[in-house]
Short mmCIF file of C-alpha atoms in Angstrom, two decimals:
data_model
loop_
_atom_site.label_atom_id
_atom_site.label_comp_id
_atom_site.label_asym_id
_atom_site.label_seq_id
_atom_site.Cartn_x
_atom_site.Cartn_y
_atom_site.Cartn_z
CA UNK A 1 -8.98 -0.41 8.64
CA UNK A 2 -5.44 0.06 7.36
CA UNK A 3 -3.89 3.51 7.75
CA UNK A 4 -0.60 5.19 6.91
CA UNK A 5 1.83 5.88 9.74
CA UNK A 6 2.23 9.62 10.28
CA UNK A 7 6.05 9.48 10.16
CA UNK A 8 6.12 8.21 6.55
CA UNK A 9 7.32 10.62 3.87
CA UNK A 10 6.36 10.09 0.22
CA UNK A 11 8.38 10.94 -2.90
CA UNK A 12 6.76 10.53 -6.31
CA UNK A 13 9.28 9.56 -8.98
CA UNK A 14 6.77 9.23 -11.79
CA UNK A 15 6.67 5.48 -12.37
CA UNK A 16 7.22 4.59 -8.72
CA UNK A 17 6.52 5.93 -5.26
CA UNK A 18 9.25 5.96 -2.62
CA UNK A 19 8.26 5.82 1.04
CA UNK A 20 10.58 6.67 3.91
CA UNK A 21 9.81 6.13 7.56
CA UNK A 22 11.40 9.20 9.14
CA UNK A 23 11.78 7.60 12.55
CA UNK A 24 13.45 4.44 11.23
CA UNK A 25 15.32 5.96 8.25
CA UNK A 26 14.13 3.09 6.08
CA UNK A 27 13.05 3.43 2.44
CA UNK A 28 10.55 1.33 0.51
CA UNK A 29 9.63 1.58 -3.18
CA UNK A 30 6.16 0.90 -4.58
CA UNK A 31 5.31 0.00 -8.18
CA UNK A 32 2.14 1.24 -9.89
CA UNK A 33 -0.12 -1.29 -8.13
CA UNK A 34 1.48 -0.49 -4.78
CA UNK A 35 0.99 3.20 -5.45
CA UNK A 36 -2.74 2.69 -6.05
CA UNK A 37 -3.05 0.79 -2.78
CA UNK A 38 -1.02 3.38 -0.85
CA UNK A 39 -3.01 6.29 -2.22
CA UNK A 40 -6.31 4.56 -1.35
CA UNK A 41 -5.40 4.39 2.36
CA UNK A 42 -7.06 4.55 4.82
CA UNK A 43 -9.20 1.61 3.74
CA UNK A 44 -10.17 -1.94 4.50
CA UNK A 45 -8.42 -4.81 2.75
CA UNK A 46 -11.51 -5.71 0.71
CA UNK A 47 -11.85 -2.11 -0.49
CA UNK A 48 -8.21 -2.07 -1.60
CA UNK A 49 -8.62 -5.32 -3.52
CA UNK A 50 -11.72 -3.94 -5.23
CA UNK A 51 -9.77 -0.82 -6.23
CA UNK A 52 -7.05 -3.00 -7.79
CA UNK A 53 -9.60 -4.97 -9.81
CA UNK A 54 -11.05 -1.74 -11.17
CA UNK A 55 -7.75 -0.04 -12.00
CA UNK A 56 -5.81 -3.02 -13.36
CA UNK A 57 -8.64 -5.32 -14.48
CA UNK A 58 -7.31 -8.30 -12.52
CA UNK A 59 -9.49 -11.03 -11.05
CA UNK A 60 -10.70 -10.81 -7.46
CA UNK A 61 -8.46 -13.60 -6.15
CA UNK A 62 -5.29 -12.11 -7.63
CA UNK A 63 -6.14 -8.66 -6.31
CA UNK A 64 -6.85 -10.01 -2.82
CA UNK A 65 -3.54 -11.93 -2.77
CA UNK A 66 -1.57 -8.92 -4.01
CA UNK A 67 -3.17 -6.58 -1.48
CA UNK A 68 -2.63 -9.02 1.39
CA UNK A 69 1.04 -9.45 0.46
CA UNK A 70 1.70 -5.72 0.17
CA UNK A 71 -0.14 -4.88 3.40
CA UNK A 72 1.91 -7.51 5.20
CA UNK A 73 5.15 -6.04 3.86
CA UNK A 74 4.15 -2.45 4.66
CA UNK A 75 3.07 -3.43 8.18
CA UNK A 76 6.31 -5.36 8.75
CA UNK A 77 8.25 -2.21 7.83
CA UNK A 78 6.09 -0.07 10.19
CA UNK A 79 4.71 2.01 7.30
CA UNK A 80 1.04 1.22 8.01
CA UNK A 81 -1.05 0.17 10.98
CA UNK A 82 -4.24 -1.84 11.30
CA UNK A 83 -7.19 -1.07 13.56
CA UNK A 84 -10.42 -3.11 13.51
#
């Protein structure tokens, strides 16, 4: 299960979502697909991919790749954590 880190602040700028890790003073911007994934947390990777296929009408493989890539980036920036 992927979850948001408690120290992350969100700012909605309309067409994008800006995240800031308060403890690290680092900012990260999400596009519309990233916003959908972020707002669906906490969730499992498969659930997030399914959400993308429903919202953006992309195929399962593309959604899974996009979700995996974003989760990796968010985890690397300490914005989310994973627990089995």
